[in-house]
Coordinates of C-alpha atoms in Angstrom, one line a residue:
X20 CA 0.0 0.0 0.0
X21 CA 1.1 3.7 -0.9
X22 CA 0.8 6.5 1.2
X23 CA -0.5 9.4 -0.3
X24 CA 0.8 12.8 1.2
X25 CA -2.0 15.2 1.4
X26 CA -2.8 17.8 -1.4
X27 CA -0.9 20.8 -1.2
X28 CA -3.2 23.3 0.1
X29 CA -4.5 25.2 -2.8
X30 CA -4.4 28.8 -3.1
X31 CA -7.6 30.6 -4.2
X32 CA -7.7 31.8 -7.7
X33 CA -10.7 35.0 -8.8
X34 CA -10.5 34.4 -12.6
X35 CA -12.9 37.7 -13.7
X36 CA -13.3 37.0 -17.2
X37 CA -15.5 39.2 -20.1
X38 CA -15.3 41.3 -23.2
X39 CA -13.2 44.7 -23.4
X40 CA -15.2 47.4 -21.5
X41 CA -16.8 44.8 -19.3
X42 CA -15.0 46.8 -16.4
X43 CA -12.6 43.9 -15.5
X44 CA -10.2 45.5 -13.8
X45 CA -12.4 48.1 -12.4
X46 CA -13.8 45.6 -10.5
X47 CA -10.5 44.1 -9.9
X48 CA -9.6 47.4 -8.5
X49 CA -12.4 47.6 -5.8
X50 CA -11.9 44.1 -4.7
X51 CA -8.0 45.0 -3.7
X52 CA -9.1 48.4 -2.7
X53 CA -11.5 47.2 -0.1
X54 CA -9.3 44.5 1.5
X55 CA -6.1 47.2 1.3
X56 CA -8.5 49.3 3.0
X57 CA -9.6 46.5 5.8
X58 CA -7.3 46.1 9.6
X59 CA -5.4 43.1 9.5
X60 CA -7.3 41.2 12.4
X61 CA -10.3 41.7 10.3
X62 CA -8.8 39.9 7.0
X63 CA -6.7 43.2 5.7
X64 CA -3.0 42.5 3.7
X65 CA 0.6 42.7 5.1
X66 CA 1.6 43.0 1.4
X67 CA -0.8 44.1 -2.4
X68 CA 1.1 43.3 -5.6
X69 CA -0.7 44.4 -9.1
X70 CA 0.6 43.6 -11.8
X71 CA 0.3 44.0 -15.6
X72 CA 0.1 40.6 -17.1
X73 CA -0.4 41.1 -20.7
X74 CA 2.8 39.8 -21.1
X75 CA 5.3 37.3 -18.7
X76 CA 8.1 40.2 -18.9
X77 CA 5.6 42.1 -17.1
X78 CA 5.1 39.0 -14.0
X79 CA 8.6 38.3 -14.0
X80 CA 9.5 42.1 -13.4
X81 CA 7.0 42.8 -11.0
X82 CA 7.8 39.2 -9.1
X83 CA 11.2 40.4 -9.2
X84 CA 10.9 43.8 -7.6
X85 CA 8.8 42.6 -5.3
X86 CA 11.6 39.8 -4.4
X87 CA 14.3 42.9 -4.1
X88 CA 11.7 44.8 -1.5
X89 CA 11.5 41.8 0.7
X90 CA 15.3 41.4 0.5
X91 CA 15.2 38.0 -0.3
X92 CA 18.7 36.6 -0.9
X93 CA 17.8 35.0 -4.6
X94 CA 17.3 38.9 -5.9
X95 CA 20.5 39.3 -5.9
X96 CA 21.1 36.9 -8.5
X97 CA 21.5 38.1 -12.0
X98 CA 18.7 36.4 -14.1
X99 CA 15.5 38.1 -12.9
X100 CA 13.9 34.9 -13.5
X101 CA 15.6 33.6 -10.5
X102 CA 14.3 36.3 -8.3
X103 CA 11.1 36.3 -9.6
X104 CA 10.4 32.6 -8.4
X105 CA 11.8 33.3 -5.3
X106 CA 8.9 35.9 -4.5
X107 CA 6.4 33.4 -5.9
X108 CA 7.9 30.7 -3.8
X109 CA 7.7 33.0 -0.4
X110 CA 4.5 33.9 -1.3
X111 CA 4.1 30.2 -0.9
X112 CA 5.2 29.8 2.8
X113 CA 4.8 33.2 4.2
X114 CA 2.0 33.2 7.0
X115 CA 1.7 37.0 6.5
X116 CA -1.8 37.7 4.2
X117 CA -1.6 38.7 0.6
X118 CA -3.2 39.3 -2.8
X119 CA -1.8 39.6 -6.4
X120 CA -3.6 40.8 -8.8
X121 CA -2.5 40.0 -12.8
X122 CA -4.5 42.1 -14.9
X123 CA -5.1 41.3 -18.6
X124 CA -3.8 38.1 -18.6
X125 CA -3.3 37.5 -22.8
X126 CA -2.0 34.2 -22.7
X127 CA -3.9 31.6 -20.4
X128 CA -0.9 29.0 -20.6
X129 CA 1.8 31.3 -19.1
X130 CA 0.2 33.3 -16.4
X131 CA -0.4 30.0 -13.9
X132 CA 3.2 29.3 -13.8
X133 CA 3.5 32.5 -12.0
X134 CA 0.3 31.6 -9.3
X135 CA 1.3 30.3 -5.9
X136 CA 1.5 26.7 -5.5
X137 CA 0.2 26.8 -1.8
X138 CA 0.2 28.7 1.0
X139 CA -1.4 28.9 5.0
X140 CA -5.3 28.5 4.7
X141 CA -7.2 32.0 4.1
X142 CA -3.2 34.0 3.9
X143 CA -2.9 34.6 0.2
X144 CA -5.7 34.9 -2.8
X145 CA -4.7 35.9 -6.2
X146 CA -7.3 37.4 -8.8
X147 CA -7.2 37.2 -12.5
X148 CA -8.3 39.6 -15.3
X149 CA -8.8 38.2 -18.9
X150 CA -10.8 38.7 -22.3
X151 CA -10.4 34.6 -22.0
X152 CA -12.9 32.1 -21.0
X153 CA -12.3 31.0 -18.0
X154 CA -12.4 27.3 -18.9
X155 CA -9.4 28.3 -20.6
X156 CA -8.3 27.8 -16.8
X157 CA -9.6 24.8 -15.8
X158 CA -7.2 22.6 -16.6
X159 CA -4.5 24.4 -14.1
X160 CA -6.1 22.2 -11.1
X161 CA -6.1 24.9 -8.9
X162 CA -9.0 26.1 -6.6
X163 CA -10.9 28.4 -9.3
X164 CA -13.5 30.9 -8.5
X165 CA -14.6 32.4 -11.9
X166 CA -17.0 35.5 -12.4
X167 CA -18.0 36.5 -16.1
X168 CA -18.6 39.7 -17.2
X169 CA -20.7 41.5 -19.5
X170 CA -22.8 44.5 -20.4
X171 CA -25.0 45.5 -17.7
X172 CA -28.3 44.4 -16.6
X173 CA -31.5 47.3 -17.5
X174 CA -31.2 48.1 -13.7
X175 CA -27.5 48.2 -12.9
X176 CA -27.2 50.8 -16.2
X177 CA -29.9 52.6 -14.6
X178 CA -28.5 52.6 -11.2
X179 CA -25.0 53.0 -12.5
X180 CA -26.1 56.7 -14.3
X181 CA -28.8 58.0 -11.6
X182 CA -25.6 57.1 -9.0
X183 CA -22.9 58.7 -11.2
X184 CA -24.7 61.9 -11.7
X185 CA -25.9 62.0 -8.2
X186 CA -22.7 61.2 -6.5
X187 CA -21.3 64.4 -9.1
X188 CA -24.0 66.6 -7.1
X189 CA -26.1 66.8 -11.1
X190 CA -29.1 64.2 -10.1
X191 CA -31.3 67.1 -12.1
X192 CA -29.4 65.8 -15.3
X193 CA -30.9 62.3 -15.3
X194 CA -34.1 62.4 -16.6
X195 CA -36.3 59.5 -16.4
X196 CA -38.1 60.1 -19.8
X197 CA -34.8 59.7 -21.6
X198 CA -32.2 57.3 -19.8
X199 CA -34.1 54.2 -20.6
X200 CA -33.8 54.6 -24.5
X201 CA -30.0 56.4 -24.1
X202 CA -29.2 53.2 -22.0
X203 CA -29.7 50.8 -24.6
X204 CA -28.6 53.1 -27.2
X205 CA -24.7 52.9 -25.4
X206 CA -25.8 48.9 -25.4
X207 CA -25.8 49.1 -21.5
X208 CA -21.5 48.9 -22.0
X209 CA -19.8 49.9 -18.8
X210 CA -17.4 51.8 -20.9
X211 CA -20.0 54.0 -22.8
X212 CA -21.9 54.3 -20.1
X213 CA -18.9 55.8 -18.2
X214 CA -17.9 57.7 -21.1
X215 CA -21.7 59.4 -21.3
X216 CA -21.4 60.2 -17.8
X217 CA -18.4 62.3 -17.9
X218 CA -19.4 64.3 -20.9
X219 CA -23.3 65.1 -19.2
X220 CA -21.2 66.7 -16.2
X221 CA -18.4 68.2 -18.1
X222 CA -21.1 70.0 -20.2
X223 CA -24.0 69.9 -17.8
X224 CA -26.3 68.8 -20.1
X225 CA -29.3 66.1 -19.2
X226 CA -29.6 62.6 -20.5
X227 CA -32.1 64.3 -22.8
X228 CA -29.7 66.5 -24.7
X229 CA -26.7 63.8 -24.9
X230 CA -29.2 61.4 -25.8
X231 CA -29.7 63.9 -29.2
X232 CA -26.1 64.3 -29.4
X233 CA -25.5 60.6 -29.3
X234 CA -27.8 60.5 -32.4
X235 CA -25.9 63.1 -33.9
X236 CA -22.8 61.0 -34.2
X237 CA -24.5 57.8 -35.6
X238 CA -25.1 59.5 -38.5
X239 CA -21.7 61.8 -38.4
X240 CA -18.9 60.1 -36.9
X241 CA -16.0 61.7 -36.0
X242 CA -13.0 61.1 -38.5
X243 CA -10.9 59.8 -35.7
X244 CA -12.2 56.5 -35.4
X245 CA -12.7 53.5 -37.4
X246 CA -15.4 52.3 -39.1
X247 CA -14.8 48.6 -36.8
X248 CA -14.0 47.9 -33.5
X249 CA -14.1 44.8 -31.5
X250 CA -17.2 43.1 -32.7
X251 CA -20.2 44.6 -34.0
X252 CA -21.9 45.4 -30.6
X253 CA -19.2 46.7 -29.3
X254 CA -18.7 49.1 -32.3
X255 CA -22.2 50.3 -32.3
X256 CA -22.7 50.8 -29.1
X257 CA -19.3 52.3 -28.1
X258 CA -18.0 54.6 -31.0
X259 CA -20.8 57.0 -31.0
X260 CA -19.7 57.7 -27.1
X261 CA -16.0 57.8 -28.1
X262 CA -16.9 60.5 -30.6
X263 CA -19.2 62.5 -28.5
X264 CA -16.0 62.6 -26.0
X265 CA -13.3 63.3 -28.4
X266 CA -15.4 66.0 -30.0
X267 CA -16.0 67.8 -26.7
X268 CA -12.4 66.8 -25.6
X269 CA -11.1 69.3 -28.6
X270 CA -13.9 71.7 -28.6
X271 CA -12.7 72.6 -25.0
X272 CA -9.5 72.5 -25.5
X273 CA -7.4 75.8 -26.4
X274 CA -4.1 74.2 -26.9
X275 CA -4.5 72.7 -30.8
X276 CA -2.9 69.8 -29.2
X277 CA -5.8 67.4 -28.2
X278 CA -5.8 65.5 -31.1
X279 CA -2.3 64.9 -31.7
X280 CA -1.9 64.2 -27.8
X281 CA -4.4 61.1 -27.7
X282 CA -3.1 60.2 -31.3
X283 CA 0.2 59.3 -29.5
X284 CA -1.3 58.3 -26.4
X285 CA -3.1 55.6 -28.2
X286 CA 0.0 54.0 -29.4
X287 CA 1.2 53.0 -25.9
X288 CA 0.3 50.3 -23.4
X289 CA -2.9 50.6 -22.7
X290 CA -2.3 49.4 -19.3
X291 CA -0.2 52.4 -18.2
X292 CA 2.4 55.0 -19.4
X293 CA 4.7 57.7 -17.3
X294 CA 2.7 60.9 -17.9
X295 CA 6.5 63.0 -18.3
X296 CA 6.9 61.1 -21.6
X297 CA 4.7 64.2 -23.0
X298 CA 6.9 66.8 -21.6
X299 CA 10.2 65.5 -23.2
X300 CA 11.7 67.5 -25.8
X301 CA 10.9 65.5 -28.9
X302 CA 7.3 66.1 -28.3
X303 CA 7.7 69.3 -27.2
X304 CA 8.9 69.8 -30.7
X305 CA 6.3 68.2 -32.3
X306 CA 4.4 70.2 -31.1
X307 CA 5.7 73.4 -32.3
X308 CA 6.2 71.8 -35.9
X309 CA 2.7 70.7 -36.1
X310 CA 1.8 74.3 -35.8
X311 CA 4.0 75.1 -39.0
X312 CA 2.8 72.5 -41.0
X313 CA -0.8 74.2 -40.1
X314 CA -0.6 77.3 -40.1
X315 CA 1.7 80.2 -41.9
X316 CA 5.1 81.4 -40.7
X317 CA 3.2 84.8 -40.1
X318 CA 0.8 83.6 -38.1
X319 CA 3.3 81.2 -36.0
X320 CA 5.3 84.2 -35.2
X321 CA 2.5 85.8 -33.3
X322 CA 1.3 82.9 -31.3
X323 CA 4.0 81.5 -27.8
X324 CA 5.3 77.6 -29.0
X325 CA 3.5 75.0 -27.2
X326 CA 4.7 74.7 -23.8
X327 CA 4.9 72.1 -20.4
X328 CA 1.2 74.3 -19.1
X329 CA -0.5 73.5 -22.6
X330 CA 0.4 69.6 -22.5
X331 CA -1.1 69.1 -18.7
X332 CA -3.8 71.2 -19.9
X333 CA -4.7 69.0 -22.7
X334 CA -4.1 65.9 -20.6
X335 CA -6.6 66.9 -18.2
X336 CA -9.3 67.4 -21.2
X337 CA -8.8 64.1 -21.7
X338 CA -9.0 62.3 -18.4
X339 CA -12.3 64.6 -17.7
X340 CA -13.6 63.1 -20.7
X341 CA -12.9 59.9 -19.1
X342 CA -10.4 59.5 -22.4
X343 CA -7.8 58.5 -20.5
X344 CA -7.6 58.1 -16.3
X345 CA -4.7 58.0 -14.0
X346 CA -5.0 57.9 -10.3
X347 CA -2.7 60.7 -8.7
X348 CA -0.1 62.8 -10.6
X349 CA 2.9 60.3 -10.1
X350 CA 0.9 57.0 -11.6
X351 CA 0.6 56.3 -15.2
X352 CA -1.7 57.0 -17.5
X353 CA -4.1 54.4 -18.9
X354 CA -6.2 54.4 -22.4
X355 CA -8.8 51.6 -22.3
X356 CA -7.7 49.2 -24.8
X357 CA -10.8 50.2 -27.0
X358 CA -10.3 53.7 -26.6
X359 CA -6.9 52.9 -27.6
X360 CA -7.7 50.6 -30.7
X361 CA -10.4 52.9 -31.8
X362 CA -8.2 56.2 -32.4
X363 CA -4.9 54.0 -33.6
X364 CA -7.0 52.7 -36.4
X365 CA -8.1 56.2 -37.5
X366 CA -5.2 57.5 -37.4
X367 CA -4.0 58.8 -41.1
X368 CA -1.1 56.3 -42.7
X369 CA 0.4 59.6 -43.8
X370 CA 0.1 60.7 -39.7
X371 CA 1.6 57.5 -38.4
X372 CA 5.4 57.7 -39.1
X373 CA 5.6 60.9 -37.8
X374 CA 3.4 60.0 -34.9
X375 CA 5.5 56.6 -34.0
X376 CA 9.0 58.1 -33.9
X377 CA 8.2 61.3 -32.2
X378 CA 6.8 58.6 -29.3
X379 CA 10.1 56.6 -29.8
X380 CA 12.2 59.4 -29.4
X381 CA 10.3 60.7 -26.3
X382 CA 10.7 57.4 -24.6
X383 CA 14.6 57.1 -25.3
X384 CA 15.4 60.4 -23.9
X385 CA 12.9 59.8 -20.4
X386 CA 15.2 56.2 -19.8
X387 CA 17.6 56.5 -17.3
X388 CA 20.7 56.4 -17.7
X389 CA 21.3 53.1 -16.1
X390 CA 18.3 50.4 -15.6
X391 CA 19.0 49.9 -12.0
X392 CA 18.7 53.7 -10.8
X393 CA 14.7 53.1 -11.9
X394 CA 13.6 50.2 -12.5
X395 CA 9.8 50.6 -12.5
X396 CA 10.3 53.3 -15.0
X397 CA 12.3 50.9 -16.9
X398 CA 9.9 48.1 -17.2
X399 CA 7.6 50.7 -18.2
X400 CA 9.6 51.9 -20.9
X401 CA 10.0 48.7 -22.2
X402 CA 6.6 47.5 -22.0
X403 CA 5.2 50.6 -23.9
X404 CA 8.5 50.2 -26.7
X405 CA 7.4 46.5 -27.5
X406 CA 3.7 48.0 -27.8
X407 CA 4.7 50.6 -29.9
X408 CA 6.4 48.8 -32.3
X409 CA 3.9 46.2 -32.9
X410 CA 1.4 48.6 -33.7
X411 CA 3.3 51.0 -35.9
X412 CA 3.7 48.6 -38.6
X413 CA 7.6 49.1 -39.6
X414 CA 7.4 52.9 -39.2
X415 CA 10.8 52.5 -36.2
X416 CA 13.0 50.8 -39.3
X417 CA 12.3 53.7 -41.9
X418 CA 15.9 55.2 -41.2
X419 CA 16.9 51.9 -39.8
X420 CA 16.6 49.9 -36.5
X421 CA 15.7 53.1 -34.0
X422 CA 17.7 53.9 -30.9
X423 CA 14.5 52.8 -28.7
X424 CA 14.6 49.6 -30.2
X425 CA 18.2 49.2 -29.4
X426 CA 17.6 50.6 -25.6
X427 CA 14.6 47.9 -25.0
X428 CA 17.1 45.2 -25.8
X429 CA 20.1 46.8 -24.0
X430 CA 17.6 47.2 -20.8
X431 CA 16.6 43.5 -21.2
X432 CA 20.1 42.5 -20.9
X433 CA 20.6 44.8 -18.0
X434 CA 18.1 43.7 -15.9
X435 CA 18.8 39.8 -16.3
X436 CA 15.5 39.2 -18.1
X437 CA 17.2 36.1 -20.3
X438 CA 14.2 34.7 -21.8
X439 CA 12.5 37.6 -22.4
X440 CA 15.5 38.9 -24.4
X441 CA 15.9 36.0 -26.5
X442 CA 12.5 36.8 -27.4
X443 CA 12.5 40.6 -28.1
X444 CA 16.3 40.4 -30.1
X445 CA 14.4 37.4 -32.5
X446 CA 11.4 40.0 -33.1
X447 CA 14.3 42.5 -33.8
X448 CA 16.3 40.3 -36.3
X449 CA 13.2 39.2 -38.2
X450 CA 12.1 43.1 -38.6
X451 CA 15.5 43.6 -38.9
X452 CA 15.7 41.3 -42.5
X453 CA 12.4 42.1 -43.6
X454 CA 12.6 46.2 -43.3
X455 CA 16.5 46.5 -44.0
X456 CA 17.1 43.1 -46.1
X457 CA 19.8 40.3 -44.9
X458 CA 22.8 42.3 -45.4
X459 CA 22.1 46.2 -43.9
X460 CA 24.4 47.2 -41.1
X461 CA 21.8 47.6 -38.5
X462 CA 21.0 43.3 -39.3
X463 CA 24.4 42.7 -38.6
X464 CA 24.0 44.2 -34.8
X465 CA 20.7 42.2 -34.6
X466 CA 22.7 39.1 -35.4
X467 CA 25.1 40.2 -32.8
X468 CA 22.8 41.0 -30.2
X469 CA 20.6 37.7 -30.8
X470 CA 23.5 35.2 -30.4
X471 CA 24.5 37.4 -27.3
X472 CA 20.9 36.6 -26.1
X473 CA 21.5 33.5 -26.9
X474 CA 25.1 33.3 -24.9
X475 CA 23.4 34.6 -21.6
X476 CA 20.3 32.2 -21.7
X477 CA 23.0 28.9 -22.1
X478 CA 22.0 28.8 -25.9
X479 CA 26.1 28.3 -26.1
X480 CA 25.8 26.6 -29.9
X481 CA 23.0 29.0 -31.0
X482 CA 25.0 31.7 -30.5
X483 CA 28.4 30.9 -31.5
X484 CA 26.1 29.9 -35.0
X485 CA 24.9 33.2 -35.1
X486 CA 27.4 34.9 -34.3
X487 CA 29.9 33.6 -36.4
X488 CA 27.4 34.5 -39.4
X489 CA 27.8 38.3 -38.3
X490 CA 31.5 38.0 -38.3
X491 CA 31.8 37.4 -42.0
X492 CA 28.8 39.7 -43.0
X493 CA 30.1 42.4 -41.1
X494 CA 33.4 41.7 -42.8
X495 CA 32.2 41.2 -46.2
X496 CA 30.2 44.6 -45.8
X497 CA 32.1 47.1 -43.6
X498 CA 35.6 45.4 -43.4
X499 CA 37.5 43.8 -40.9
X500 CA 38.4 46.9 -39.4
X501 CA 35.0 48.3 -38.9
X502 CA 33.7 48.3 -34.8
X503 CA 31.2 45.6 -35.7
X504 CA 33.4 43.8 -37.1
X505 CA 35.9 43.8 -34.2
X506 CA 32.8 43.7 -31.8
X507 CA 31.4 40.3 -33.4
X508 CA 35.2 38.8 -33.0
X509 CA 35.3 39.7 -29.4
X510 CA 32.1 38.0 -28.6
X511 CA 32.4 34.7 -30.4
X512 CA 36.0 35.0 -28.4
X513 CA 34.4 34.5 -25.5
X514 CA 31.8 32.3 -26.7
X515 CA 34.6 29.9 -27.5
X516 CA 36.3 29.8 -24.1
X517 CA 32.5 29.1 -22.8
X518 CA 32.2 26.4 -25.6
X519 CA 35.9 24.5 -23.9
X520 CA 37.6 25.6 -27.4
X521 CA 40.6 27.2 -25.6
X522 CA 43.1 27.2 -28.5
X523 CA 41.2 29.0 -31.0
X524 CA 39.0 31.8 -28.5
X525 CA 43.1 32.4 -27.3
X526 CA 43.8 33.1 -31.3
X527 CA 40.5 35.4 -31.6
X528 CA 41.5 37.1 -28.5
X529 CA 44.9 38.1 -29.6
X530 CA 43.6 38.9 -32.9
X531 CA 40.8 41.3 -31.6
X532 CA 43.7 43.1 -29.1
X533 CA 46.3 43.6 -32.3
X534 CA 43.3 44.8 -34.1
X535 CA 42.0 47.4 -31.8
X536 CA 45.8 48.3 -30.9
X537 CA 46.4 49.7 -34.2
X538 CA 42.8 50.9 -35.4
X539 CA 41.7 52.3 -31.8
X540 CA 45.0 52.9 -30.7
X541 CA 47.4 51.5 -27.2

């Protein structure tokens, strides 16, 4: 007969699943507000973690952090990875009470590797956001609570406005006659409904008077968004809100800049950017050339260039248009992701280059200097650079592979996120070959960086492959004197020593010394 150890005690999972604009992580949100907010003898946390899990860089970081806060003795080791199961391993055996929250989970096969195994009955409960089902789940075996989400019922959109208003101090502005028809016209969708809201008391008009306005814009749509969105409903329901916001957004604005402003703010994370990337000098100066390409030199000369004042001015017409929101000053800013979708897709093609590297550019100059002296406002910085490039279509290789590309992967490498740099240098050598062709300078450092990705995630014969292919391109093209060229020798150097080939990474070595000794100098 065997004897069975008992089941590891199972940690409870809240899997809240639904459509974009369900209000997901709003009600996230109030579940880890209200047990923040709670004493600890009556069920309150020693310790809150949210995190942005639309991607595993974004768990690992987070895990990681949170590892380095509670000075556990594994953060100190090089591969975040490392750290990061440490953290998810004390949370584990602590007895102090937690909650992590992973918001937008994407992938349903990733995100449970990061959920605590077990922990001390009624000590640690983890909640989940996702657009997934959550069967998608089920097959984890843990102890799964699910909640699905959708458009609201007739009386919770009812209560949901008469509440909103009131709680404003405007109950005059909903009118009984009218909210029952403008309810289902915004298809009873949390997010339209919450847009609606904050145009009524921006404007301080009734549910009568938006309700007109709202049919306004089905029939004339603003040219900032689509003619799609995510499913029909959603579009219908949705975009004739979005306009009415945007519309009033600009109409109050006295700036010029609204429309540029959420143009760029739509091509970052939705999930959260640092609010200073608008007051960096390459927007600044966007700014001000947007005005020339609008308007005469004359007229320029008589109106102040767009300054730090105008931006936060704008910013705040759009987060009282509920366009965008952000919590306090020093948080990020968040664009619902079909907010987001909605203006990226109207934006014009002829817009989008300019548009794409002016955001580039801002977010290279706001990185500091080294990782490690920020490291929050790294991770955020690479989070909304990986965003950014996969929705701009090619527009960061148009003058070759831009320097935020090549910061992203250097802050990868920094950091000790292994995996997650193999990942990002493959995406840059495959945009790399198909923007700039096999042979263009900027492939050869892709190469390079790759098999160096490679190198430090123990992919020893991947990258001495790959690197030894961008030895003899970089040759071939820029000659054997050329920094890449010497750059590419001194790595596959050392990948030889790591490889046990002592005898020919001494030969490289010497080679790459005599080299640099007479083009560099002694």
């Amino acid at each position: 007969m065997i004897n069975e150890e008992p089941d590891t005690p199972r940690v409870p999972v809240y899997a809240i699943s639904g459509p974009a604009g369900a209000g997901k992580t709003q009600l996230a949100a109030y579940l880890a507000r209200s047990l923040r907010d709670q004493e600890i003898s009556a069920g309150g946390l020693d310790l809150l973690i949210w995190v942005d899990a639309s991607d595993s860089e974004q768990i690992v970081t987070a895990y990681a952090q949170a590892a380095e806060r509670l000075d556990l003795i594994e953060a100190r080791a090089e591969d975040r990875n490392t750290a990061a199961e440490a953290f998810r391993n004390w949370l584990s055996s602590t007895d102090r009470r937690w909650l992590v929250v992973l918001d937008d989970i994407r992938d349903p096969a990733v995100a449970p590797e990061w959920w605590p195994e077990g922990t001390t009955p009624g000590r640690g409960r983890v909640i989940v956001t996702t657009r997934h089902s959550t069967a998608d789940f089920s097959a984890t075996g843990r102890n799964l609570l699910s909640l699905e989400l959708g458009v609201y019922e007739v009386d919770e959109a009812l209560s949901y406005l008469r509440r909103r208003l009131a709680d404003a101090g405007q109950p005059q502005l909903y009118r009984s006659s009218s909210v029952p028809e403008l309810i289902e016209a915004l298809g009873r969708q949390p997010l339209a409904l919450g847009l609606a809201a904050a145009h009524m008391l921006n404007q301080e008009v009734d549910t009568d008077v938006y309700l007109e306005r709202l049919r306004d814009y089905r029939n004339q749509l603003s040219d900032l968004l689509p003619l799609d969105l995510d499913g029909a409903d959603v579009s219908q329901h949705v975009r004739p809100a979005l306009a009415a916001s945007l519309n009033a957004a600009e109409t109050a604005d006295d700036t010029g800049i609204v429309r540029d402003l959420v143009r760029l703010i739509a091509l970052m994370d939705p999930m959260g950017h640092p609010s200073e990337l608008w007051l960096t000098p390459p927007v600044l100066a966007y700014f001000r050339m947007s005005w020339v390409r609008r308007h005469s030199l004359s007229w320029l000369k008589r109106r102040r260039p767009v300054t730090d004042s105008d931006i936060l001015r704008a910013l705040r017409h759009l987060r009282t248009y509920a366009l965008i929101s952000q919590d306090s000053p020093a948080t990020p800013v968040r664009m619902h992701v079909l907010t987001s979708r909605a203006i990226c897709e109207g934006t014009p093609t002829e817009a989008l280059a300019a548009l794409a590297n002016t955001a580039a550019d801002a977010l290279v100059s706001l990185w500091p200097e080294r990782d490690e002296w920020d490291q929050d406002l790294a991770a955020l910085l690479r989070t909304n650079t990986v965003t950014l490039n996969q929705l701009v279509d090619g527009c960061l290789w148009n003058s070759g592979m831009h320097p935020c590309l090549i910061r992203t992967s250097d802050s990868f490498h920094e950091t000790g996120l292994h995996q997650q740099a193999v990942e990002f240098d493959e995406s840059l050598l495959y945009q790399a070959q198909r923007y700039l062709g096999g042979e263009h300078v900027d492939t050869v450092e892709a190469r390079v960086r790759l098999a160096i990705s490679y190198r430090d995630a123990g992919r020893h014969q991947d990258a001495a492959r790959l690197m030894t292919e961008a030895l003899h391109i970089s040759e071939r093209l820029l000659g054997p004197d050329h920094q890449h060229s010497m750059a590419a020798r001194s790595a596959l150097a050392i990948l030889r020593m790591d490889a046990g080939q002592v005898e020919e990474a001494v030969l490289l070595s010497e080679q790459v010394l005599s080299d640099s000794e007479r083009v560099l100098g002694p």
